Coordinates of C-alpha atoms and ligand atoms in Angstrom, one line a residue:
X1090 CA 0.0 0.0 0.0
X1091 CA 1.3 3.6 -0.8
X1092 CA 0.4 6.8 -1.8
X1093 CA -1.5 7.4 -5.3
X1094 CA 0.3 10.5 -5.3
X1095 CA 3.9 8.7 -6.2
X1096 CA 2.7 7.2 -9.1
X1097 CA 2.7 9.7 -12.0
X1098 CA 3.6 6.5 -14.2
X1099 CA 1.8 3.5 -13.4
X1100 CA 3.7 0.9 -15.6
X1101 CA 4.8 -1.2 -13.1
X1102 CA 8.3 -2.4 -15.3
X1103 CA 9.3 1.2 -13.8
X1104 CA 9.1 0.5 -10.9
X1105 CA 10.3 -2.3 -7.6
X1106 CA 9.5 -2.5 -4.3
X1107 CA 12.5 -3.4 -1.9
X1108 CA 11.1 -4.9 1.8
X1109 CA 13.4 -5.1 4.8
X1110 CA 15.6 -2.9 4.5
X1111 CA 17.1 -0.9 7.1
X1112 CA 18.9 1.8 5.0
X1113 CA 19.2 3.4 1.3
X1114 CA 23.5 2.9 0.6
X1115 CA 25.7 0.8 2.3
X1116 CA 24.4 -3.1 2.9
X1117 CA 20.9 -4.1 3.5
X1118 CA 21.8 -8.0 4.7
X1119 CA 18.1 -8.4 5.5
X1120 CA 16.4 -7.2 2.3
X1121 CA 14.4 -8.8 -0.3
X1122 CA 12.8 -7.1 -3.6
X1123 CA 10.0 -7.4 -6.0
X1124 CA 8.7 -6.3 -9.0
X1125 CA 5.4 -4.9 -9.2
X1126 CA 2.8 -7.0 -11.2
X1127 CA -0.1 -4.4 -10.8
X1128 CA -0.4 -0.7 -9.7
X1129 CA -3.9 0.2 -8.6
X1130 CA -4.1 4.0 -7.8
X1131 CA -7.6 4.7 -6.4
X1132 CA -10.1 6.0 -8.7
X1133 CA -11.3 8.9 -7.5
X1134 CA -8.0 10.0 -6.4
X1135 CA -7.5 13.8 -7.0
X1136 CA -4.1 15.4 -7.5
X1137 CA -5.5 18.8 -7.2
X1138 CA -6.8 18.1 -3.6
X1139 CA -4.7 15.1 -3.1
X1140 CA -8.1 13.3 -1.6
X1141 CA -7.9 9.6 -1.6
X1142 CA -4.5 9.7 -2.1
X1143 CA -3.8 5.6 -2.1
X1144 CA -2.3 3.1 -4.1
X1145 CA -2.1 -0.3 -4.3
X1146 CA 0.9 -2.5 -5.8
X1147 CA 0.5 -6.1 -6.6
X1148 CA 3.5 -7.8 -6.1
X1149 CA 4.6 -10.1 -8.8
X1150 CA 5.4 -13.3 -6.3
X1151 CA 4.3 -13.2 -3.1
X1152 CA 7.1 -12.3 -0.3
X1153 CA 8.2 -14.8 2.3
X1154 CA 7.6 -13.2 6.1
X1155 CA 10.8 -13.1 8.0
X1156 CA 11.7 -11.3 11.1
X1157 CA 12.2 -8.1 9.0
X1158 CA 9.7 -8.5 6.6
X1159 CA 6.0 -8.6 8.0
X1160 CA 2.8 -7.2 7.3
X1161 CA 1.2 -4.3 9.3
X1162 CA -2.4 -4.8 10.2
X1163 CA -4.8 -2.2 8.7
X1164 CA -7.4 0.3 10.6
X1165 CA -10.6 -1.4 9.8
X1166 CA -13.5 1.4 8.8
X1167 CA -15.4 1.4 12.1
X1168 CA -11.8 2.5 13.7
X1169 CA -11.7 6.1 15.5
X1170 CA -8.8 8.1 16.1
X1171 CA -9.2 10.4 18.7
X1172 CA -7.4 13.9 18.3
X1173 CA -4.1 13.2 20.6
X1174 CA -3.8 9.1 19.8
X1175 CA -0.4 8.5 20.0
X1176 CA 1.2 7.8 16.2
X1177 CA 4.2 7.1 14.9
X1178 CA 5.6 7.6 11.1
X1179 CA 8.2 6.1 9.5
X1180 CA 10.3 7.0 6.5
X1181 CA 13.6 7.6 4.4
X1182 CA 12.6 11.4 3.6
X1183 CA 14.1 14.5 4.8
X1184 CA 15.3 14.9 8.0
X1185 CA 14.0 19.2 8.0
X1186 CA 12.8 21.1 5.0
X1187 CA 15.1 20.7 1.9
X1188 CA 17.6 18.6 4.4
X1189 CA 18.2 15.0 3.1
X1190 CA 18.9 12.3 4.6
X1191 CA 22.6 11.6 5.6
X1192 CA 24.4 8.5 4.7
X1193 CA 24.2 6.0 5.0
X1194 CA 20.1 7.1 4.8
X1195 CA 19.3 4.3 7.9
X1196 CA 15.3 4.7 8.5
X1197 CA 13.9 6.8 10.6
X1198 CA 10.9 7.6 13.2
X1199 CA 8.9 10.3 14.4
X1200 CA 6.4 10.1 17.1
X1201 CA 3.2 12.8 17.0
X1202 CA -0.5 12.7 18.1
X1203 CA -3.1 12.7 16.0
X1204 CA -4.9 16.3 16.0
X1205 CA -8.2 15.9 14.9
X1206 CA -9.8 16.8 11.4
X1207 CA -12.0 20.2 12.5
X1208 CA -8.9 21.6 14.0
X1209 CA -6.6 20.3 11.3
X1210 CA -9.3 22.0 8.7
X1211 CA -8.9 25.3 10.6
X1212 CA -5.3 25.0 11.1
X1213 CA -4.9 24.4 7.1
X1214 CA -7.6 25.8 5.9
X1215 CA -11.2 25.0 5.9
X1216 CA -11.9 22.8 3.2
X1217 CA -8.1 21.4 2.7
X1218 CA -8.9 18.5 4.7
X1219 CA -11.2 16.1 3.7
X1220 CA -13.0 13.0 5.8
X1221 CA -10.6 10.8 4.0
X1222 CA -7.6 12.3 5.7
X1223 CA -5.7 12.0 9.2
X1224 CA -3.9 14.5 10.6
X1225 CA -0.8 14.3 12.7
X1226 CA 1.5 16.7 14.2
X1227 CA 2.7 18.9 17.3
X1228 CA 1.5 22.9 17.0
X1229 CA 4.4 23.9 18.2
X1230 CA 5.9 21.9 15.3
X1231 CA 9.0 20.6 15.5
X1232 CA 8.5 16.6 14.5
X1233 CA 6.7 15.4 11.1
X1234 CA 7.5 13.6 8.2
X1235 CA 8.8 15.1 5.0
X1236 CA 9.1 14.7 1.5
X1237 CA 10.9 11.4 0.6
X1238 CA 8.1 10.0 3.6
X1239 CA 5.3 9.9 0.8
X1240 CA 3.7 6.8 0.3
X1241 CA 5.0 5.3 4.2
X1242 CA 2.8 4.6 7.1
X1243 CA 1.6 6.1 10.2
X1244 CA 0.8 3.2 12.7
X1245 CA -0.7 3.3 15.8
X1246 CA 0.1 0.5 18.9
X1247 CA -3.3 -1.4 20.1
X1248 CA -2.2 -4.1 22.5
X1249 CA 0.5 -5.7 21.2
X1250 CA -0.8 -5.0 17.3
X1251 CA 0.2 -2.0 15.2
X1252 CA -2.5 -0.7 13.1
X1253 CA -1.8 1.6 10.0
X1254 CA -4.0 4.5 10.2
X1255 CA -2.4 6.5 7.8
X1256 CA -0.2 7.4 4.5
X1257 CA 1.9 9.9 4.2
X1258 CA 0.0 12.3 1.6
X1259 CA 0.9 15.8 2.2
X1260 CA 2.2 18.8 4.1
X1261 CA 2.7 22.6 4.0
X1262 CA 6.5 22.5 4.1
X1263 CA 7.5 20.1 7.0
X1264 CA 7.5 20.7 11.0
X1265 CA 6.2 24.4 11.0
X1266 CA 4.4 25.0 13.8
X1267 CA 0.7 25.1 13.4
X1268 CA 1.0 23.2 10.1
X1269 CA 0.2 19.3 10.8
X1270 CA 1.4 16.6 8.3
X1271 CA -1.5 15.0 6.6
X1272 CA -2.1 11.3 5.8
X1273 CA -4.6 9.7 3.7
X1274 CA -6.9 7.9 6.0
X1275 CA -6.7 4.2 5.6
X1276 CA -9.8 3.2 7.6
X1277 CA -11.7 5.0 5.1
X1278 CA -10.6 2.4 2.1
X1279 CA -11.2 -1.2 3.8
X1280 CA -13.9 -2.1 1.2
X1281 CA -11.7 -0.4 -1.6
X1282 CA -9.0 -2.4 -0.4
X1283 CA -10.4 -6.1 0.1
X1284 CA -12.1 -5.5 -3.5
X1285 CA -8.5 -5.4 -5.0
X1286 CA -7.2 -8.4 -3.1
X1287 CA -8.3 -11.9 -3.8
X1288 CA -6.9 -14.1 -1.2
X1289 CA -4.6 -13.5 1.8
X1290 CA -6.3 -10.4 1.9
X1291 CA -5.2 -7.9 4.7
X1292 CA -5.8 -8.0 8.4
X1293 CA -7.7 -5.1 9.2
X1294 CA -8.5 -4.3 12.8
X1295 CA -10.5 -1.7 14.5
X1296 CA -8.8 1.0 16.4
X1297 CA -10.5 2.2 19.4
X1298 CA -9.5 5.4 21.0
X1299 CA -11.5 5.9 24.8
X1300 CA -13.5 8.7 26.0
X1301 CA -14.8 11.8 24.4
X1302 CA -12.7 13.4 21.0
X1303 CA -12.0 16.6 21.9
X1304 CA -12.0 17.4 18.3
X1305 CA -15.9 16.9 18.3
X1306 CA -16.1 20.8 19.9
X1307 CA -13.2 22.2 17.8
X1308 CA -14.7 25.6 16.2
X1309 CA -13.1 28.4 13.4
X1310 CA -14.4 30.2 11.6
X1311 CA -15.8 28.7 8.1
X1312 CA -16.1 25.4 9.6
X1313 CA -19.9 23.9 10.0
X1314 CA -20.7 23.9 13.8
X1315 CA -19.8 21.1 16.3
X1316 CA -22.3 18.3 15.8
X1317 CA -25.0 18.3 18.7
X1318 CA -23.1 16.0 21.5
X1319 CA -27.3 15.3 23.7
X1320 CA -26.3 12.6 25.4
X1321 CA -26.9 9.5 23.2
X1322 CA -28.0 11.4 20.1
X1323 CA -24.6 10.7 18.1
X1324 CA -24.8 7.3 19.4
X1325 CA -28.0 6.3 18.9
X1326 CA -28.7 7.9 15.2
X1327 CA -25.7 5.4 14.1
X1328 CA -27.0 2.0 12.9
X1329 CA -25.5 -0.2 15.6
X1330 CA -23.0 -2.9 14.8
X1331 CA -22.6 -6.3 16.0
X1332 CA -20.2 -8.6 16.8
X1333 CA -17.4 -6.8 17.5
X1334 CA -15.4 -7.5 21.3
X1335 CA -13.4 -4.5 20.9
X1336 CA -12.3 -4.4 24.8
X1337 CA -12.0 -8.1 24.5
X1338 CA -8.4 -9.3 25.1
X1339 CA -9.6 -12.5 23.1
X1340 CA -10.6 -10.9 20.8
X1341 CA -7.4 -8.3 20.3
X1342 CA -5.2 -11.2 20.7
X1343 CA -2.9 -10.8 23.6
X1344 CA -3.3 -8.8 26.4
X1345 CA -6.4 -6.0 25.9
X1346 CA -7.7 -2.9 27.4
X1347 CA -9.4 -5.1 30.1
X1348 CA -7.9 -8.0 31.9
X1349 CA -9.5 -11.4 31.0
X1350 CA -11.5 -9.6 28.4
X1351 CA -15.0 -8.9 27.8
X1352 CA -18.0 -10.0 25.5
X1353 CA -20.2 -7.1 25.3
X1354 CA -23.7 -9.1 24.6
X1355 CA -23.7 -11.1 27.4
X1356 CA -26.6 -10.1 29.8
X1357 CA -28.4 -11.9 32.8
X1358 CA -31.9 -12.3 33.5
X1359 CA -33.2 -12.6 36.9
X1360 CA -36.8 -13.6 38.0
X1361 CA -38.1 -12.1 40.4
X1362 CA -34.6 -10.6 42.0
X1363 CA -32.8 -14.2 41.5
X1364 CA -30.8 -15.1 38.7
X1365 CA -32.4 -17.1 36.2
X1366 CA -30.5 -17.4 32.8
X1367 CA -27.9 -16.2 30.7
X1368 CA -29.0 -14.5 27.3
X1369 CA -27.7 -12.3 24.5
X1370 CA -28.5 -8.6 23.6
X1371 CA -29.2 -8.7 19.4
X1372 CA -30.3 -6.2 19.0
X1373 CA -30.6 -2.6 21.0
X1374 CA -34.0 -3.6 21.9
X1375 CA -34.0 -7.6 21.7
X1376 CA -32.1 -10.6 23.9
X1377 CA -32.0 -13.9 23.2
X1378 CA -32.3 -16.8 25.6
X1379 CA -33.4 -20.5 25.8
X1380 CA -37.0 -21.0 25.9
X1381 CA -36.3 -23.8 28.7
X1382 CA -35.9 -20.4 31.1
X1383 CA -39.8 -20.0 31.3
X1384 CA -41.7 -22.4 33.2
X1385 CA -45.1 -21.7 31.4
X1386 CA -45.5 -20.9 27.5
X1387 CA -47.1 -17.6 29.0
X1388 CA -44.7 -15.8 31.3
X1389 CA -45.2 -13.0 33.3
X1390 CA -42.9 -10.4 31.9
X1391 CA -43.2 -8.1 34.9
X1392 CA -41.4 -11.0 36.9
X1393 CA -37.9 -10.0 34.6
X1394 CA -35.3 -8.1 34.6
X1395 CA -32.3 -7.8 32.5
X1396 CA -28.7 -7.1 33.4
X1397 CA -26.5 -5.5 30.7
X1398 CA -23.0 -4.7 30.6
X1399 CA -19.9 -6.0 32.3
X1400 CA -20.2 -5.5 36.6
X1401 CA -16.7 -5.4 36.8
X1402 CA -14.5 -3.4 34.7
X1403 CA -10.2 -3.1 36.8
X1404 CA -12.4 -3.8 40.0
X1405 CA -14.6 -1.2 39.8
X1406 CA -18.2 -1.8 39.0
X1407 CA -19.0 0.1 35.6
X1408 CA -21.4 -0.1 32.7
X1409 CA -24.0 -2.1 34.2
X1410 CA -27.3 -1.1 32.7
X1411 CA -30.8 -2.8 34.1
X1412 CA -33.7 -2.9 32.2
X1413 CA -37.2 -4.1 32.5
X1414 CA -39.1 -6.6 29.7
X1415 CA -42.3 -5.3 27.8
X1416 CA -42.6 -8.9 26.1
X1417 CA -41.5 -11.8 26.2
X1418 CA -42.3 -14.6 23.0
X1419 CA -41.4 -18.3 22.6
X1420 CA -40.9 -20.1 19.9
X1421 CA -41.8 -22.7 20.8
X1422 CA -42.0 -24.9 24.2
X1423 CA -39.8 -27.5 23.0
X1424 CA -36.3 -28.2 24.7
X1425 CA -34.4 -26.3 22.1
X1426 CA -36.6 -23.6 21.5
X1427 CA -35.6 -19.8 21.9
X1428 CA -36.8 -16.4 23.0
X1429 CA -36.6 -13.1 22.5
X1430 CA -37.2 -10.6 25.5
X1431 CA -38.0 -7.4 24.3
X1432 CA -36.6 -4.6 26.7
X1433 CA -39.0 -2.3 28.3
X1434 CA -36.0 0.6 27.2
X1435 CA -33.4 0.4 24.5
X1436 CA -29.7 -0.4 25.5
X1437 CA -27.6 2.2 25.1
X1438 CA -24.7 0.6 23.0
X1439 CA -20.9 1.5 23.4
X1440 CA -17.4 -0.8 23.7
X1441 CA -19.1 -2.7 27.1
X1442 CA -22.8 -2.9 25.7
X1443 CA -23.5 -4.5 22.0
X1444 CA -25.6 -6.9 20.2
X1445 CA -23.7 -9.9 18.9
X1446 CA -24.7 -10.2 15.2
X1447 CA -27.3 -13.7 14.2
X1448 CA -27.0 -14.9 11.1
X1449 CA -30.6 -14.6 10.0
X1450 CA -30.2 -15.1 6.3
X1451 CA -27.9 -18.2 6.7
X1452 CA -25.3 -16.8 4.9
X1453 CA -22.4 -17.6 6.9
X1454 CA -20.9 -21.0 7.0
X1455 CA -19.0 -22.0 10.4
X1456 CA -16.6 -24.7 9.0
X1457 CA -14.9 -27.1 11.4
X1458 CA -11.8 -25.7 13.3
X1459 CA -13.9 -21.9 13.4
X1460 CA -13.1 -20.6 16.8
X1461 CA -15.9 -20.2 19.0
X1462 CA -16.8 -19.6 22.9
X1463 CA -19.5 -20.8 24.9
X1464 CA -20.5 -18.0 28.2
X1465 CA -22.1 -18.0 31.0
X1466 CA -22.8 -17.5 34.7
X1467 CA -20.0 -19.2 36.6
X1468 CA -22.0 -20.5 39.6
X1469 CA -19.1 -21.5 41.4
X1470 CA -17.7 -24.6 39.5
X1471 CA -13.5 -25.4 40.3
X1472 CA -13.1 -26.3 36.5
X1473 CA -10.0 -25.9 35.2
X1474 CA -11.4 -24.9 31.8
X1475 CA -13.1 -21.5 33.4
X1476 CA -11.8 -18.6 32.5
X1477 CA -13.1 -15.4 34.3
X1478 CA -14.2 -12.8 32.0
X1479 CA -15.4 -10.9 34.6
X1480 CA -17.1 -11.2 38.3
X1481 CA -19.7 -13.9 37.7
X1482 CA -19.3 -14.6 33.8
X1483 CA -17.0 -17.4 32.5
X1484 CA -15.8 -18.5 28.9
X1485 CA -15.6 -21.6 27.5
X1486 CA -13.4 -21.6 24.4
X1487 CA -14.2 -24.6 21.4
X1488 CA -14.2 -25.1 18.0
X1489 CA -16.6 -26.3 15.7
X1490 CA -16.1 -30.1 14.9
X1491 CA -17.6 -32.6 12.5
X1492 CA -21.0 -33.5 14.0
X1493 CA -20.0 -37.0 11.5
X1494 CA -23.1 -36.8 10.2
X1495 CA -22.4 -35.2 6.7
X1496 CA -23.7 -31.8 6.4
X1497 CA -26.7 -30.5 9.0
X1498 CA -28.3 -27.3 8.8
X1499 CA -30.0 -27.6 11.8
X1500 CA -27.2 -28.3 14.2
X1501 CA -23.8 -27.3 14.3
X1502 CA -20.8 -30.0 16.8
X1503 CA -18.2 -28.7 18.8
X1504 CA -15.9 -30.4 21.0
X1505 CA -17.5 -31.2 24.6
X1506 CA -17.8 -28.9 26.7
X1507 CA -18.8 -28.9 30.6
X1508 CA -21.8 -27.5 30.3
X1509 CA -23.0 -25.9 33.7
X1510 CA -26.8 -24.9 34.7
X1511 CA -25.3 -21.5 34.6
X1512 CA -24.8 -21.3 30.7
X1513 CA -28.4 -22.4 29.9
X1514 CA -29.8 -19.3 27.9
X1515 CA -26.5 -18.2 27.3
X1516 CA -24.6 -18.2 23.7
X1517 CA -22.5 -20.1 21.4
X1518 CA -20.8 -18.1 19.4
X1519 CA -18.2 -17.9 16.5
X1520 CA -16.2 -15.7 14.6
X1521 CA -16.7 -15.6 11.0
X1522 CA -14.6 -12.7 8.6
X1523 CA -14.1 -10.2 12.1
X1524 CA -17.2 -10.3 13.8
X1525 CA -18.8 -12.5 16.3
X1526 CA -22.2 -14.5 15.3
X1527 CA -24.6 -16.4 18.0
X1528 CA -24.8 -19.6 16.6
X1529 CA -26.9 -21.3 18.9
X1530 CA -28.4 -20.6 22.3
X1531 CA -27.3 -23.1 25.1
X1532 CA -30.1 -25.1 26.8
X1533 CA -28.8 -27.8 29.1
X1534 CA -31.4 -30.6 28.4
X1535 CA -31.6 -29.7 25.1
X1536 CA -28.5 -30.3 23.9
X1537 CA -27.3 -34.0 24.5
X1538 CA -24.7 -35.7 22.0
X1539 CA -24.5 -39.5 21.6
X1540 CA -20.5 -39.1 21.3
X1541 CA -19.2 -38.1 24.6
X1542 CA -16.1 -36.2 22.6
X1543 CA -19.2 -33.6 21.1
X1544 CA -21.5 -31.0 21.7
X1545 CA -24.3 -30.6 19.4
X1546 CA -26.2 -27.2 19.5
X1547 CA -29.6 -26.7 17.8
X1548 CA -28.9 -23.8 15.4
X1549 CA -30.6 -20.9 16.7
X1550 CA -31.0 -20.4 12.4
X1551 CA -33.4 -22.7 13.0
X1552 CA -35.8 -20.2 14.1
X1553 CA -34.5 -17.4 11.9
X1554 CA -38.0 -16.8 10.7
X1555 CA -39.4 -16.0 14.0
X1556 CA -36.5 -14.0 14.8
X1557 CA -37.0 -11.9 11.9
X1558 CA -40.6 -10.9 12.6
X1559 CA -40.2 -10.6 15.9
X1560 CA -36.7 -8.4 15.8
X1561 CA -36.8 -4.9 13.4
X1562 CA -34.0 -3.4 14.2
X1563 CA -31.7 -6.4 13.9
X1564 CA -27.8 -5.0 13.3
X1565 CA -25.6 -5.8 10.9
X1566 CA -21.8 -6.7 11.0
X1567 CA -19.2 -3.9 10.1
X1568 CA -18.2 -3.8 6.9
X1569 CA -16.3 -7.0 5.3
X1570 CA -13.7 -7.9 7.4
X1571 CA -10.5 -9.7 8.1
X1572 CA -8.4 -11.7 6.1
X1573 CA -4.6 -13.6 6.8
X1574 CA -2.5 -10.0 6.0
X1575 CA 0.3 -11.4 3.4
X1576 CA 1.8 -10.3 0.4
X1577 CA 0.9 -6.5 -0.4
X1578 CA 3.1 -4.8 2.3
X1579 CA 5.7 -3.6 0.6
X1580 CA 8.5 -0.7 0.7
X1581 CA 9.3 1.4 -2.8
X1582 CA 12.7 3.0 -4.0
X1583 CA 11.1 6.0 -4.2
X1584 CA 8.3 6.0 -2.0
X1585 CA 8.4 4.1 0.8
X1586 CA 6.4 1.7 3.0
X1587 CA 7.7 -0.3 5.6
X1588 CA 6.0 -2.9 6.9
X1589 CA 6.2 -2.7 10.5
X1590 CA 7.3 -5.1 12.9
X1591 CA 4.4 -6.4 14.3
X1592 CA 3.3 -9.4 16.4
X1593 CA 1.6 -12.0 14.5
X1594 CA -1.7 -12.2 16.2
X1595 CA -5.2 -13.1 15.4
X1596 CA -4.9 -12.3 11.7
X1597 CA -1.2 -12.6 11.1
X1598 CA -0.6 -9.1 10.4
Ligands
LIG189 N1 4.3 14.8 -0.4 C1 5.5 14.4 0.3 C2 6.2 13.3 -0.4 O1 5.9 13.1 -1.6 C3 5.2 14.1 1.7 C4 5.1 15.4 2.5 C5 4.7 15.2 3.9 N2 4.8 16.4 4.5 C6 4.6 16.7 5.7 N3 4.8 17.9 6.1 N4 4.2 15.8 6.5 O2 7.1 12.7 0.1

């Protein structure tokens, strides 16, 4: 990936693309290099304005990862980059304004925050920067990249991942105070991107930045006024998105944000003051559970209450949200029947509170060996296979295996769990491109396997009829996601991009 803005010629015999190496002259003992079977400059790409200033090159072969050559993971388009997130650039470019590099032109780094894209607008210009750009830079100036930087990346560290948010696109000279660098903004081309890559497409992952964006307030002259911040309003006009543990150290890879991680749709149901049942939120007005937690095909829904939200967050209790049920409906009576509690309020969605995304339509296929985790209350068992998400909730991790019977659409096998009276209403759920789908709902008489070595869950697709008259405002998963990360992160003669060192981690990027 580089910057459209290098490529006045796009005939790719021009042009090669050298990756790991360390410096321009002198020896480079770690470095490999390519020729370029495709350049793909984005089409709307303006010179004038330099907006979506981004290139792809296809390499001809792919590249072999080493421990100097790896690909960085990419911001995926939900990501948000508040103004101050720490970023850092790399690049071969000048060192100051009209200063090149010195020999032997070894590569260098800059740190600078991010400064958000009303202040960047005022600082520039208004209009100069448009919602496919990033800005980063110090106002007192100082540190920034330069010209020779074009094309490179700006990456920012999540966990133990570094995420490109940006390409070096443009600048009014380099440094001067007042005058951030600009970069084109990466999260803005995921579907742009995936659509140009066949297989081993990119890891893309989203960047979370915490708290409020001081940006959001930023006022000049010129520029529209600061979008109305009612509490909620922002929040709650967005279509809401599923399936995504963004706290969730499982889900991050390594270590996250929170400690033991967090699945954001897991909620609690308590009769009458005592808990009952685990369940799902799908939607912000709609959680799932087992059918088997109603004694009667007729229950009282003033009797309910649901718990949303994580209790404990670093040992504090945070996020928990209650809410009452206006309705509760059944499917059906049987043992694996579901069934959807409609909450008296909607849930108020963020990183600790979302729907995990159902796969109504039956589009998505789980194939054996897809990673998936089973949650629940942890009523107190000693089993070694518990892991504490938080107070009260436990994970089981599995994968889906062969249920031996050839293909079922009905059920879907994993390996055997220990399945507790605490888990009954509770999820199965699996990861399919980046985002997290309930596959079935866990009902402790239901589900009984004839091998001891499976679990076999009734498919809550089952019942995706009912679920879709019953649920309008189902959400939908963020745009396409994921893939392995290999073969497109490259570095150029002339304009560079290194890919960074990075962990490999859930994607490989
Ligand atoms: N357009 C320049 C290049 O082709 C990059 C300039 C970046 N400037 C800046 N002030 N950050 O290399």
């Amino acid at each position: 990936m580089s910057a459209a803005h290098c490529f006045s010629s796009v005939s790719t015999s021009r042009w090669r693309v050298s990756l790991g190496r360390q410096n321009l002259e002198g020896s480079n003992p770690n470095e490999e290099s390519s020729t370029v079977a495709e350049i793909v400059l984005h089409p709307a790409y303006d010179s004038v304005t330099s907006n979506n200033d981004i290139a792809l090159l296809r390499l001809s072969s792919p590249v072999q990862f080493t421990d100097y050559i790896r690909p960085v993971c990419l911001a995926a388009g939900d990501s948000v980059f508040n103004s101050g997130t720490d970023s850092w650039v790399t690049g071969w470019g000048a060192v100051q304004e009209g200063e090149p590099l010195p020999f032997p032109e070894t590569l260098q780094e800059v740190e600078v925050p991010v400064l958000g894209n009303r202040q960047c607008n005022c600082l520039n210009g208004v209009g100069t920067i448009t919602d496919n750009m990033i800005c980063a830079g110090l106002l007192a100036g100082g540190k920034d990249s330069c010209q020779g930087d074009s094309g490179g990346p700006m990456v920012n560290q999540q966990g133990s991942v570094w995420v490109q948010s940006g390409i070096v696109s443009f600048g009014y000279g380099c440094a001067r105070p007042n005058l951030p660098g600009v970069y084109a903004r990466v999260s803005n081309y995921q579907s742009w991107i995936n659509s140009h890559i066949k297989s081993d497409k990119p890891g893309f992952v989203q960047f979370s930045s915490s708290g409020l964006d001081a940006d959001n307030s930023y006022t000049c002259p010129g520029l529209p006024p600061p979008p109305v911040t009612a509490p909620g309003s922002i929040e709650s006009a967005k279509s809401s998105v599923c399936g995504k543990a963004s706290m969730n150290s499982h889900a991050a890879g390594d270590r996250g944000l929170v400690p033991g991680g967090i699945w954001p749709w897991m909620v609690s149901l308590y009769k009458n003051g005592v808990y009952t049942c685990g369940g799902t939120l799908i939607s912000k007005n709609f959680v799932l559970t087992s059918a088997q937690c109603f004694s009667t095909s007729n229950p009282d829904e003033r009797e309910w209450r649901v718990l949303l939200g994580p209790r404990l967050v670093n040992g504090t209790e945070e996020f928990v949200m209650t809410r009452g049920v206006k309705r509760i409906k059944l499917s059906g009576f049987m043992s694996s029947n579901i069934a959807l509690l409609k909450l008296t309020k909607r849930a108020s969605t963020g990183h600790f509170i979302q729907p995990v995304c159902m796969d109504i339509s039956k589009a998505r296929s789980f194939p054996v060996g897809t990673r998936c985790w089973v949650a629940g209350r942890d009523m107190g068992s000693r089993s070694g296979e518990t892991h504490k998400a938080d107070s009260g909730l436990r994970g089981i991790e599995t994968q889906v295996a062969s249920c031996g019977t050839g293909s079922d659409p009905d059920n879907i096998c994993t390996y055997a769990m220990n399945l507790q009276k605490g888990d009954q209403g509770g999820p199965l759920f699996c990861k399919s491109d980046s985002s997290w789908f309930q596959v079935a709902v866990v009902s402790t008489s239901g589900n009984k396997s004839v091998r001891s070595d499976l679990q076999v869950f009734a498919k809550a697709s089952r019942f995706s009829s009912f679920l879709k008259e019953t649920v309008d405002d189902m959400p939908s998963p963020a745009a396409a996601a994921t893939g392995n990360a290999a073969g497109f992160s490259i570095s150029l003669l002339l304009c560079l991009a290194v890919p960074i060192i990075s962990l490999f981690l859930v994607s490989g990027c």
